[in-house]
Amino acid sequence: MRPNRKTASLLLGILLSSLSLLGAHPDYKAKWIWYPERFLDAVHSSRWFHRSFELKRLPVRAALICRADDAHTVSLNGTPVKPQKNKVVSDGQTWEKLDRYNLLPILKTGTNHLQIRVDNGTGSAGLLGKVKFTYADDSIEEFFTDGSWTASKTEQDAGVPSRVLGFAGIAPWGEADYSAFLAQDELATYQAFRQDLDQKQAALVEQLKREPYRKHSILYRNGVPFISADGQEIPAFFYKNLHLSPDDPKLIRKVQAFHDGGSRVFTVDVDLKKYWTPKGVFSQELQDLILRLLTRFPDSKILLGLNLNNPNWFMKEHPEALIRYATGPVDTKTDVFKRYQQCSYASEIFRENITKAISEFCRQLYESPVGKRIAGIRIGYGIFNEWHCFGMKADMPDVSPAMGRAFHAYLKKKYRTEAALRKAWKNDTVTFDNAPMPGVAERSATDLGELRDPDAQRPLLDYLDAYHDTLADFVMLVNRSAKEAMDNKVLLGNYYGYFFGMGYPSEGWHRRTEKVLDSPFVDFHISPYPYPKQFRAIGGFPQIRAVADTYRLRNKLLIFEDDTRTHLNETNTCIFADDLPDSISLLLRNTMHTLCHGSGIWYLDFGHNWYDCPELLDLFRTMGKMYNSGMDCSSLSEVAVICDFDAATFMQKGDRASSALYEIINGTARELIYSGIAFDSLLLSDLERSGCPEYKVYLFPGLIAMTPEKMKIIQKLKRDGHTLIFFYGAGCLNETGLDMAQMKAVTGMEVKLHKDPAAVWIDWQKPWNSGTEKQKPYRTQLAPWFSIPQQPDLTVLGTMRYAKKRETSAAMLQTKDYNTILLCAPCPDRNFYRALWKQLGVKIYSDSNDDVLSICRSLISLHTAKGGQRIVTLPPGTVRAELLFPEKKPLAIRNGKVELTLLPRSTTVIRCYQK
């Protein structure tokens, strides 16, 4: 009998038995509580918590202590209670403040009513409290925040039972000391628990003193990435938690599952501003937290995320260091996508101080007992610590005086003489010292429809180049300060390198990815996948934002950040898993896609409960084992997508990126992945690197602006007899502006330019429109747009209709040496590509347009929304095939193929064995 989706999820094998948790603490009485809702529903809102209690006699002391995320006020019997003096623990972390209240003056015998109002900002929300009465005979009575409290949305509403989030030490609040919230009868248990851990921690410290410092590097075995530490090899398969809460049982359960699966590096985030004060950098608290986690997992290492957002004291002390925005003044209350208050990448005083703070922070860590267990550091700044400039969406950063100085230095380096600058800018009065930074009008304008004119808009393009050079230099500067402070023994990396899924203006892109990757101070990048439904939902394609296959070629590491919201999620948007089988299907899909591209992966649940069920923890054990199983995950690709970051600069519409560019890049990746083939993504310059494989077909989405270096690569590919596929206005721009002769040199075809905007309908010719579902005409609005006049040796692939006229929109030029294809419309669909692959002899592995296919020499993954019968072609040389998911069983091979029945909304994984 064929398994259904529910039973299939239960057939996941557990490769390793669960280990008992080290130092597991008891379940203490004090609980974090909240109103029964998603935290998202309580953003910038208040909730009221109530507890009535009876007193037969009055105590001699009555104390309330509480901690609330983000702020709170207390009243007893309708009378406000002021807190006693307290100290804020860290800059901006108001929930860490432990408030104490004296309730005695307001208490009465009989019924008392305690009310606490909690004001939530963004993110997690909760209340933790303890009330302690001490009587004249030294007896003690206590009660705590727990399920007995009621919660309401307004002060007058009837209360409902509070939702219990977990005990006092849970994430994201577990970094703060919770011992003050323990009951009198829990203190002995807690002290025994701490004593046990302290003994183990002391033993670990002695062990660490004897350990040598190990140098960490990146290693690939059969296409699979590992972290090497002087011979110790650790698979690049990690759990990431935003909060270092080593006493949180949920955290320990998750880390334990990954540990069982072979993971030995766990990653956590900290904010430098928490440890960086006006008096210096003090990291002892962090060292203690890391040591406590390592005590539970003594054979493990830490990859530390270090976030650089500035402390308020520094910004008040150095207002000249702040970013300025072209659209208006800084707004301290706005969100990070707008005119947020932070320091400029270009600020000299910021650079000087932040690098000193990073160096001191890393030196202290390195010289501490935990220093030998730091495998790497991920440094972040900007929006979500992903190196996008604050305000990138529409506020046009950075026009600060510091950025102005960096811009002028760039101009001096590029032009050398003011005469050359004036000629390029067509401005007889501009100098290296007075060159203005572009404002709103200049940055919103495009002289050629959705294209920027390199000649007419040279001042703007120079500014954008200077801006991205400044950003990249800052990335490498902070990485270097950390790497050298740790004696070059640890890996350094960043969120960076995003190309796919980017709908932002040029300011938001990582345009200098190649420059950063070439740095010796950059060992890895992390990249999530985009958030829209087409990428995340069941049946969607998990396109990594980074140019994935360039990392393996360069012996750098790309870590895919999988923050899939499972069916357990209650706190955020992007929820596409309806049940446990959906969650398993999505996590498997993403992991297999990552493994087939030779990338590492970490799973991020933001400290929530997204993974906290036995079936998902078993899944992580199993997937971790696959990363360390010796499989051959080298590429089978015959097709390469060649990525050019310059596209983001030259295709713009108003204050945002061109929608045509978004569709050209992401639509191409989407349709390729459903067309049944294996394909790689590379940077254009990779094609000149030693060891770069050859492909049958090269696609160039976004190759708009040409340089002599780019043209040299294109011409070599033609001489070597490959098929090249170009899009839209490929090669139409150079330093002098539009150049249709250059476009012909790139594509081999005469191309007609249409400057006036038009709504066009694209029709594909037979057999290019055949398939399981006939491709419908594609409608889009373009300006400028291009067509292909009739000429010898062209095969028409598609036409466009506009204003009752018809012109060729897609054509193939076949010569004795090479083939070129030009697709003037943004993106053909998977049927078109399947027909093309058949003509060009590219191997197709899946016979269905519904499948997200990921494939390497040892693995095939098929993710589907609809399910159904499949015929799958196996990798060359396969002599044995085994189904791994949703159940484990051998498969019969016939003529190099297997037949399968895929369950709806499932991911199927096949293991292939070669001779």
mmCIF file of C-alpha atoms in Angstrom, residues 20 195 275 340 449 513 596 675 714:
data_model
loop_
_atom_site.group_PDB
_atom_site.id
_atom_site.type_symbol
_atom_site.label_atom_id
_atom_site.label_comp_id
_atom_site.label_asym_id
_atom_site.label_seq_id
_atom_site.Cartn_x
_atom_site.Cartn_y
_atom_site.Cartn_z
ATOM 1 C CA SER A 20 20.353 12.467 27.591
ATOM 2 C CA GLN A 195 26.929 23.145 41.213
ATOM 3 C CA TYR A 275 29.477 45.030 25.492
ATOM 4 C CA TYR A 340 16.963 55.312 10.382
ATOM 5 C CA GLY A 449 13.166 54.662 -20.083
ATOM 6 C CA THR A 513 30.482 40.885 -4.307
ATOM 7 C CA CYS A 596 23.289 19.739 -4.442
ATOM 8 C CA SER A 675 12.487 22.742 -16.753
ATOM 9 C CA ILE A 714 31.741 36.698 -24.545
#
